[in-house]
Amino acid sequence: MNLRKPPAALAALVLIALAGCSNAPAQQPASQPPTNGSATAGDGHGAIPGVAEVAEPQLHLVGVDAAGNASMLDLLSGGQSRLGQVAAPLNVTTDGRYVFAANASGVDVLDTGVWTWDHKDHFHYYRAEPRTIGRIPGGGTATVATGMLSTAGTTGLFFPASGTAVLIDNSALADGTITEALRLDVEPHAGIIAPLGDGAVVTEPDGSGVAARLRAIDAGGSEVASIDCPGASGTITTRVGLVIGCADGAVIATDDGDTPVLEHVPYPAGAAAPATTFDGRKGRPTVAGTGTGPGVWLLDTRQRAWDWLPTSTPVLAAAAVDDSDGHVVVVGDDGTVQVYDEGTKERIATTEPLLPRTLADPASAAKVELAVDGQRAYVNAPAEGVVYEIDYADNARVARTLQLPTRPVHLAETGR
């Protein structure tokens, strides 16, 4: 197997960064990851006593099949392992470490044991034993909203049938326990609660039961700011702030420790269908938004600006890499993976159709998922039973066709 290796320059940079943090723990071998100890962030580098700090990101793919069986593939070594079983999920979300598998009666949490601590000017990488943590019951398939760090802050779960909004403490998850930092009960609707600072942003419905307003709340659940957001749908956290999509644009929420700022970024006049989902490389300011039909919205959260990228086909999934070359990766409804230049809007490369059996199976086609990192993109083909690794910077070359111990009906990349 042609294993994936990070560039030598990256490895050297990581070692320099580790040496530059005088209070970082000593590096331990990654081949024998110990189990988690205390979950505190300690010195602010994400270190946890008893957990190995390593010199490179421990990138893994997680595949979850239709019955809820989960497995992992180490993208560096090629090693495979079983991760356990959860209730059959309808949606799977990750923050780069934990996998949140949601169905109509709750959310199961898996700890993949690999994660990155973003220290802004450099990164720290950790590895521990993977495990199943537990389940948060709730009414309706939850919307899950994650933050930038897996061992600090919170994760938001909104259960639409009951209107229950929950914040889960991430540091407790690192100890293997589920602790609620906040629980609110609002009117049932397809809503969102997304972490922001010590509090969160939560949707509020209009008289017809559609999310129409955003409320910034503090750690105790009291409202501290609000803004209109008709048809609120889709959320992602970038290095700049929290994004929530609206029918007329998006709201970018930031928090510097005082009063949260909720800023509306409207679509340009005569805009296409609004984005209802957002995706991009973790920690980058620009994200891709998809709605219905062809085309991708690009939102630069630093510049507070939208850009429209036309595509050759309707879009099943899209993600902004936001690298120096401005790559945008798109999965078309013809089963191809397409790579575009964010600046010129030109299509750089297109693969052959990779998902014929998946697209022929409506149950599988709805599960086509895309993950991107600094070097590769990953697309699951549930009916084919494989994941395609795409080198988007090399003419969308299919670098590897990967098989996991479980069929990848749902796909997540962790270690980021």
PDB file of N, CA and C in Angstrom, residues 95-171:
ATOM      1  N   ASP A  95     -15.653  16.799  15.048  1.00  0.00           N
ATOM      2  CA  ASP A  95     -14.905  18.022  15.332  1.00  0.00           C
ATOM      3  C   ASP A  95     -13.421  17.810  15.102  1.00  0.00           C
ATOM      4  N   GLY A  96     -13.050  16.679  14.517  1.00  0.00           N
ATOM      5  CA  GLY A  96     -11.656  16.332  14.303  1.00  0.00           C
ATOM      6  C   GLY A  96     -11.131  15.325  15.297  1.00  0.00           C
ATOM      7  N   ARG A  97     -11.921  15.019  16.329  1.00  0.00           N
ATOM      8  CA  ARG A  97     -11.585  13.968  17.279  1.00  0.00           C
ATOM      9  C   ARG A  97     -12.802  13.083  17.551  1.00  0.00           C
ATOM     10  N   TYR A  98     -13.854  13.696  18.063  1.00  0.00           N
ATOM     11  CA  TYR A  98     -15.066  12.945  18.399  1.00  0.00           C
ATOM     12  C   TYR A  98     -15.952  12.792  17.167  1.00  0.00           C
ATOM     13  N   VAL A  99     -16.658  11.668  17.119  1.00  0.00           N
ATOM     14  CA  VAL A  99     -17.653  11.425  16.084  1.00  0.00           C
ATOM     15  C   VAL A  99     -19.010  11.379  16.765  1.00  0.00           C
ATOM     16  N   PHE A 100     -19.924  12.205  16.276  1.00  0.00           N
ATOM     17  CA  PHE A 100     -21.270  12.302  16.832  1.00  0.00           C
ATOM     18  C   PHE A 100     -22.237  11.675  15.828  1.00  0.00           C
ATOM     19  N   ALA A 101     -22.814  10.542  16.194  1.00  0.00           N
ATOM     20  CA  ALA A 101     -23.694   9.792  15.302  1.00  0.00           C
ATOM     21  C   ALA A 101     -25.131   9.980  15.768  1.00  0.00           C
ATOM     22  N   ALA A 102     -25.936  10.659  14.946  1.00  0.00           N
ATOM     23  CA  ALA A 102     -27.287  11.053  15.346  1.00  0.00           C
ATOM     24  C   ALA A 102     -28.339  10.241  14.616  1.00  0.00           C
ATOM     25  N   ASN A 103     -29.375   9.865  15.361  1.00  0.00           N
ATOM     26  CA  ASN A 103     -30.590   9.320  14.742  1.00  0.00           C
ATOM     27  C   ASN A 103     -31.802   9.935  15.431  1.00  0.00           C
ATOM     28  N   ALA A 104     -32.990   9.414  15.165  1.00  0.00           N
ATOM     29  CA  ALA A 104     -34.209  10.072  15.614  1.00  0.00           C
ATOM     30  C   ALA A 104     -34.426  10.019  17.119  1.00  0.00           C
ATOM     31  N   SER A 105     -33.597   9.272  17.846  1.00  0.00           N
ATOM     32  CA  SER A 105     -33.812   9.162  19.293  1.00  0.00           C
ATOM     33  C   SER A 105     -32.605   9.573  20.125  1.00  0.00           C
ATOM     34  N   GLY A 106     -31.561  10.108  19.482  1.00  0.00           N
ATOM     35  CA  GLY A 106     -30.418  10.549  20.268  1.00  0.00           C
ATOM     36  C   GLY A 106     -29.139  10.613  19.467  1.00  0.00           C
ATOM     37  N   VAL A 107     -28.053  10.917  20.184  1.00  0.00           N
ATOM     38  CA  VAL A 107     -26.726  11.062  19.578  1.00  0.00           C
ATOM     39  C   VAL A 107     -25.733  10.208  20.352  1.00  0.00           C
ATOM     40  N   ASP A 108     -25.029   9.318  19.649  1.00  0.00           N
ATOM     41  CA  ASP A 108     -23.949   8.537  20.239  1.00  0.00           C
ATOM     42  C   ASP A 108     -22.623   9.240  19.989  1.00  0.00           C
ATOM     43  N   VAL A 109     -21.700   9.134  20.961  1.00  0.00           N
ATOM     44  CA  VAL A 109     -20.408   9.807  20.865  1.00  0.00           C
ATOM     45  C   VAL A 109     -19.291   8.772  20.879  1.00  0.00           C
ATOM     46  N   LEU A 110     -18.427   8.833  19.867  1.00  0.00           N
ATOM     47  CA  LEU A 110     -17.245   7.989  19.771  1.00  0.00           C
ATOM     48  C   LEU A 110     -16.008   8.870  19.880  1.00  0.00           C
ATOM     49  N   ASP A 111     -15.022   8.427  20.622  1.00  0.00           N
ATOM     50  CA  ASP A 111     -13.739   9.121  20.730  1.00  0.00           C
ATOM     51  C   ASP A 111     -12.724   8.356  19.899  1.00  0.00           C
ATOM     52  N   THR A 112     -12.243   8.966  18.813  1.00  0.00           N
ATOM     53  CA  THR A 112     -11.278   8.280  17.946  1.00  0.00           C
ATOM     54  C   THR A 112      -9.869   8.329  18.517  1.00  0.00           C
ATOM     55  N   GLY A 113      -9.641   9.130  19.556  1.00  0.00           N
ATOM     56  CA  GLY A 113      -8.350   9.146  20.237  1.00  0.00           C
ATOM     57  C   GLY A 113      -7.244   9.872  19.503  1.00  0.00           C
ATOM     58  N   VAL A 114      -7.562  10.628  18.457  1.00  0.00           N
ATOM     59  CA  VAL A 114      -6.555  11.398  17.724  1.00  0.00           C
ATOM     60  C   VAL A 114      -7.092  12.802  17.497  1.00  0.00           C
ATOM     61  N   TRP A 115      -6.222  13.809  17.722  1.00  0.00           N
ATOM     62  CA  TRP A 115      -6.684  15.175  17.538  1.00  0.00           C
ATOM     63  C   TRP A 115      -5.503  16.131  17.427  1.00  0.00           C
ATOM     64  N   THR A 116      -5.833  17.349  16.990  1.00  0.00           N
ATOM     65  CA  THR A 116      -4.863  18.429  16.843  1.00  0.00           C
ATOM     66  C   THR A 116      -5.292  19.598  17.719  1.00  0.00           C
ATOM     67  N   TRP A 117      -4.326  20.189  18.435  1.00  0.00           N
ATOM     68  CA  TRP A 117      -4.578  21.413  19.181  1.00  0.00           C
ATOM     69  C   TRP A 117      -4.029  22.573  18.364  1.00  0.00           C
ATOM     70  N   ASP A 118      -4.924  23.481  17.962  1.00  0.00           N
ATOM     71  CA  ASP A 118      -4.564  24.624  17.135  1.00  0.00           C
ATOM     72  C   ASP A 118      -4.060  25.744  18.042  1.00  0.00           C
ATOM     73  N   HIS A 119      -2.751  26.026  17.953  1.00  0.00           N
ATOM     74  CA  HIS A 119      -2.147  27.073  18.770  1.00  0.00           C
ATOM     75  C   HIS A 119      -1.873  28.319  17.939  1.00  0.00           C
ATOM     76  N   LYS A 120      -2.637  28.474  16.838  1.00  0.00           N
ATOM     77  CA  LYS A 120      -2.623  29.618  15.928  1.00  0.00           C
ATOM     78  C   LYS A 120      -1.353  29.696  15.084  1.00  0.00           C
ATOM     79  N   ASP A 121      -0.192  29.829  15.704  1.00  0.00           N
ATOM     80  CA  ASP A 121       1.024  29.921  14.906  1.00  0.00           C
ATOM     81  C   ASP A 121       1.710  28.570  14.730  1.00  0.00           C
ATOM     82  N   HIS A 122       1.221  27.547  15.423  1.00  0.00           N
ATOM     83  CA  HIS A 122       1.706  26.181  15.242  1.00  0.00           C
ATOM     84  C   HIS A 122       0.660  25.234  15.841  1.00  0.00           C
ATOM     85  N   PHE A 123       0.941  23.945  15.753  1.00  0.00           N
ATOM     86  CA  PHE A 123      -0.039  22.950  16.184  1.00  0.00           C
ATOM     87  C   PHE A 123       0.626  21.918  17.094  1.00  0.00           C
ATOM     88  N   HIS A 124      -0.196  21.272  17.926  1.00  0.00           N
ATOM     89  CA  HIS A 124       0.239  20.137  18.729  1.00  0.00           C
ATOM     90  C   HIS A 124      -0.662  18.953  18.378  1.00  0.00           C
ATOM     91  N   TYR A 125      -0.054  17.766  18.325  1.00  0.00           N
ATOM     92  CA  TYR A 125      -0.772  16.566  17.870  1.00  0.00           C
ATOM     93  C   TYR A 125      -0.769  15.520  18.982  1.00  0.00           C
ATOM     94  N   TYR A 126      -1.920  14.874  19.177  1.00  0.00           N
ATOM     95  CA  TYR A 126      -2.068  13.935  20.289  1.00  0.00           C
ATOM     96  C   TYR A 126      -2.710  12.634  19.827  1.00  0.00           C
ATOM     97  N   ARG A 127      -2.392  11.585  20.608  1.00  0.00           N
ATOM     98  CA  ARG A 127      -2.925  10.258  20.301  1.00  0.00           C
ATOM     99  C   ARG A 127      -3.192   9.510  21.603  1.00  0.00           C
ATOM    100  N   ALA A 128      -4.378   8.918  21.690  1.00  0.00           N
ATOM    101  CA  ALA A 128      -4.782   8.131  22.851  1.00  0.00           C
ATOM    102  C   ALA A 128      -5.584   6.930  22.364  1.00  0.00           C
ATOM    103  N   GLU A 129      -6.060   6.125  23.301  1.00  0.00           N
ATOM    104  CA  GLU A 129      -6.862   4.961  22.927  1.00  0.00           C
ATOM    105  C   GLU A 129      -8.254   5.393  22.498  1.00  0.00           C
ATOM    106  N   PRO A 130      -8.756   4.905  21.359  1.00  0.00           N
ATOM    107  CA  PRO A 130     -10.144   5.194  20.964  1.00  0.00           C
ATOM    108  C   PRO A 130     -11.126   4.450  21.854  1.00  0.00           C
ATOM    109  N   ARG A 131     -12.343   4.966  21.944  1.00  0.00           N
ATOM    110  CA  ARG A 131     -13.359   4.323  22.775  1.00  0.00           C
ATOM    111  C   ARG A 131     -14.749   4.872  22.457  1.00  0.00           C
ATOM    112  N   THR A 132     -15.755   4.125  22.884  1.00  0.00           N
ATOM    113  CA  THR A 132     -17.139   4.576  22.830  1.00  0.00           C
ATOM    114  C   THR A 132     -17.457   5.290  24.133  1.00  0.00           C
ATOM    115  N   ILE A 133     -17.996   6.506  24.061  1.00  0.00           N
ATOM    116  CA  ILE A 133     -18.244   7.287  25.274  1.00  0.00           C
ATOM    117  C   ILE A 133     -19.651   7.094  25.807  1.00  0.00           C
ATOM    118  N   GLY A 134     -20.674   7.250  24.967  1.00  0.00           N
ATOM    119  CA  GLY A 134     -22.040   7.118  25.468  1.00  0.00           C
ATOM    120  C   GLY A 134     -23.035   7.795  24.551  1.00  0.00           C
ATOM    121  N   ARG A 135     -24.234   7.999  25.067  1.00  0.00           N
ATOM    122  CA  ARG A 135     -25.350   8.467  24.247  1.00  0.00           C
ATOM    123  C   ARG A 135     -26.095   9.584  24.961  1.00  0.00           C
ATOM    124  N   ILE A 136     -26.516  10.587  24.185  1.00  0.00           N
ATOM    125  CA  ILE A 136     -27.387  11.654  24.679  1.00  0.00           C
ATOM    126  C   ILE A 136     -28.752  11.448  24.044  1.00  0.00           C
ATOM    127  N   PRO A 137     -29.763  11.065  24.800  1.00  0.00           N
ATOM    128  CA  PRO A 137     -31.086  10.851  24.211  1.00  0.00           C
ATOM    129  C   PRO A 137     -31.747  12.173  23.846  1.00  0.00           C
ATOM    130  N   GLY A 138     -32.620  12.131  22.840  1.00  0.00           N
ATOM    131  CA  GLY A 138     -33.329  13.339  22.436  1.00  0.00           C
ATOM    132  C   GLY A 138     -34.371  13.030  21.388  1.00  0.00           C
ATOM    133  N   GLY A 139     -35.253  14.002  21.145  1.00  0.00           N
ATOM    134  CA  GLY A 139     -36.355  13.808  20.218  1.00  0.00           C
ATOM    135  C   GLY A 139     -36.078  14.389  18.847  1.00  0.00           C
ATOM    136  N   GLY A 140     -35.956  13.529  17.855  1.00  0.00           N
ATOM    137  CA  GLY A 140     -35.661  13.956  16.495  1.00  0.00           C
ATOM    138  C   GLY A 140     -34.174  13.917  16.219  1.00  0.00           C
ATOM    139  N   THR A 141     -33.809  13.810  14.934  1.00  0.00           N
ATOM    140  CA  THR A 141     -32.391  13.721  14.559  1.00  0.00           C
ATOM    141  C   THR A 141     -31.710  15.057  14.807  1.00  0.00           C
ATOM    142  N   ALA A 142     -30.740  15.073  15.701  1.00  0.00           N
ATOM    143  CA  ALA A 142     -30.134  16.318  16.156  1.00  0.00           C
ATOM    144  C   ALA A 142     -29.244  16.952  15.099  1.00  0.00           C
ATOM    145  N   THR A 143     -29.230  18.279  15.094  1.00  0.00           N
ATOM    146  CA  THR A 143     -28.201  19.040  14.404  1.00  0.00           C
ATOM    147  C   THR A 143     -27.047  19.222  15.371  1.00  0.00           C
ATOM    148  N   VAL A 144     -25.825  18.878  14.933  1.00  0.00           N
ATOM    149  CA  VAL A 144     -24.649  18.943  15.793  1.00  0.00           C
ATOM    150  C   VAL A 144     -23.752  20.069  15.303  1.00  0.00           C
ATOM    151  N   ALA A 145     -23.326  20.939  16.225  1.00  0.00           N
ATOM    152  CA  ALA A 145     -22.447  22.057  15.897  1.00  0.00           C
ATOM    153  C   ALA A 145     -21.211  21.987  16.774  1.00  0.00           C
ATOM    154  N   THR A 146     -20.024  21.956  16.162  1.00  0.00           N
ATOM    155  CA  THR A 146     -18.770  21.805  16.894  1.00  0.00           C
ATOM    156  C   THR A 146     -17.967  23.100  16.867  1.00  0.00           C
ATOM    157  N   GLY A 147     -17.007  23.193  17.791  1.00  0.00           N
ATOM    158  CA  GLY A 147     -16.122  24.336  17.846  1.00  0.00           C
ATOM    159  C   GLY A 147     -14.767  24.017  17.260  1.00  0.00           C
ATOM    160  N   MET A 148     -13.775  24.870  17.536  1.00  0.00           N
ATOM    161  CA  MET A 148     -12.441  24.722  16.970  1.00  0.00           C
ATOM    162  C   MET A 148     -11.605  23.671  17.696  1.00  0.00           C
ATOM    163  N   LEU A 149     -11.848  23.471  18.995  1.00  0.00           N
ATOM    164  CA  LEU A 149     -10.998  22.597  19.800  1.00  0.00           C
ATOM    165  C   LEU A 149     -11.826  21.467  20.397  1.00  0.00           C
ATOM    166  N   SER A 150     -11.252  20.253  20.370  1.00  0.00           N
ATOM    167  CA  SER A 150     -11.994  19.096  20.873  1.00  0.00           C
ATOM    168  C   SER A 150     -11.857  18.898  22.368  1.00  0.00           C
ATOM    169  N   THR A 151     -10.814  19.462  23.006  1.00  0.00           N
ATOM    170  CA  THR A 151     -10.622  19.251  24.440  1.00  0.00           C
ATOM    171  C   THR A 151     -10.956  20.494  25.250  1.00  0.00           C
ATOM    172  N   ALA A 152     -11.558  21.498  24.622  1.00  0.00           N
ATOM    173  CA  ALA A 152     -11.974  22.706  25.327  1.00  0.00           C
ATOM    174  C   ALA A 152     -13.280  23.194  24.719  1.00  0.00           C
ATOM    175  N   GLY A 153     -14.014  24.008  25.461  1.00  0.00           N
ATOM    176  CA  GLY A 153     -15.272  24.529  24.957  1.00  0.00           C
ATOM    177  C   GLY A 153     -16.380  23.494  25.002  1.00  0.00           C
ATOM    178  N   THR A 154     -17.339  23.653  24.101  1.00  0.00           N
ATOM    179  CA  THR A 154     -18.516  22.794  24.106  1.00  0.00           C
ATOM    180  C   THR A 154     -18.893  22.377  22.694  1.00  0.00           C
ATOM    181  N   THR A 155     -19.826  21.431  22.624  1.00  0.00           N
ATOM    182  CA  THR A 155     -20.451  20.992  21.368  1.00  0.00           C
ATOM    183  C   THR A 155     -21.956  21.146  21.515  1.00  0.00           C
ATOM    184  N   GLY A 156     -22.605  21.672  20.475  1.00  0.00           N
ATOM    185  CA  GLY A 156     -24.042  21.915  20.533  1.00  0.00           C
ATOM    186  C   GLY A 156     -24.850  20.830  19.852  1.00  0.00           C
ATOM    187  N   LEU A 157     -25.930  20.397  20.529  1.00  0.00           N
ATOM    188  CA  LEU A 157     -26.873  19.421  19.981  1.00  0.00           C
ATOM    189  C   LEU A 157     -28.272  20.021  20.056  1.00  0.00           C
ATOM    190  N   PHE A 158     -28.948  20.115  18.913  1.00  0.00           N
ATOM    191  CA  PHE A 158     -30.326  20.616  18.910  1.00  0.00           C
ATOM    192  C   PHE A 158     -31.250  19.519  18.406  1.00  0.00           C
ATOM    193  N   PHE A 159     -32.222  19.137  19.247  1.00  0.00           N
ATOM    194  CA  PHE A 159     -33.170  18.072  18.921  1.00  0.00           C
ATOM    195  C   PHE A 159     -34.471  18.707  18.430  1.00  0.00           C
ATOM    196  N   PRO A 160     -34.799  18.558  17.144  1.00  0.00           N
ATOM    197  CA  PRO A 160     -35.897  19.328  16.557  1.00  0.00           C
ATOM    198  C   PRO A 160     -37.285  18.935  17.044  1.00  0.00           C
ATOM    199  N   ALA A 161     -37.523  17.656  17.325  1.00  0.00           N
ATOM    200  CA  ALA A 161     -38.861  17.225  17.716  1.00  0.00           C
ATOM    201  C   ALA A 161     -39.251  17.736  19.093  1.00  0.00           C
ATOM    202  N   SER A 162     -38.290  17.872  19.988  1.00  0.00           N
ATOM    203  CA  SER A 162     -38.566  18.342  21.345  1.00  0.00           C
ATOM    204  C   SER A 162     -38.207  19.803  21.553  1.00  0.00           C
ATOM    205  N   GLY A 163     -37.387  20.374  20.661  1.00  0.00           N
ATOM    206  CA  GLY A 163     -36.921  21.737  20.862  1.00  0.00           C
ATOM    207  C   GLY A 163     -35.877  21.847  21.953  1.00  0.00           C
ATOM    208  N   THR A 164     -35.204  20.747  22.258  1.00  0.00           N
ATOM    209  CA  THR A 164     -34.189  20.741  23.305  1.00  0.00           C
ATOM    210  C   THR A 164     -32.828  21.104  22.722  1.00  0.00           C
ATOM    211  N   ALA A 165     -32.191  22.107  23.336  1.00  0.00           N
ATOM    212  CA  ALA A 165     -30.863  22.555  22.921  1.00  0.00           C
ATOM    213  C   ALA A 165     -29.884  22.252  24.049  1.00  0.00           C
ATOM    214  N   VAL A 166     -28.811  21.519  23.731  1.00  0.00           N
ATOM    215  CA  VAL A 166     -27.879  21.050  24.748  1.00  0.00           C
ATOM    216  C   VAL A 166     -26.459  21.431  24.354  1.00  0.00           C
ATOM    217  N   LEU A 167     -25.683  21.897  25.327  1.00  0.00           N
ATOM    218  CA  LEU A 167     -24.245  22.070  25.156  1.00  0.00           C
ATOM    219  C   LEU A 167     -23.530  20.994  25.958  1.00  0.00           C
ATOM    220  N   ILE A 168     -22.665  20.232  25.298  1.00  0.00           N
ATOM    221  CA  ILE A 168     -21.885  19.174  25.939  1.00  0.00           C
ATOM    222  C   ILE A 168     -20.476  19.675  26.204  1.00  0.00           C
ATOM    223  N   ASP A 169     -19.972  19.445  27.410  1.00  0.00           N
ATOM    224  CA  ASP A 169     -18.645  19.894  27.799  1.00  0.00           C
ATOM    225  C   ASP A 169     -17.578  19.013  27.161  1.00  0.00           C
ATOM    226  N   ASN A 170     -16.713  19.616  26.338  1.00  0.00           N
ATOM    227  CA  ASN A 170     -15.702  18.841  25.625  1.00  0.00           C
ATOM    228  C   ASN A 170     -14.618  18.294  26.540  1.00  0.00           C
ATOM    229  N   SER A 171     -14.253  19.035  27.579  1.00  0.00           N
ATOM    230  CA  SER A 171     -13.210  18.537  28.482  1.00  0.00           C
ATOM    231  C   SER A 171     -13.683  17.298  29.225  1.00  0.00           C
TER     232      SER A 171
END
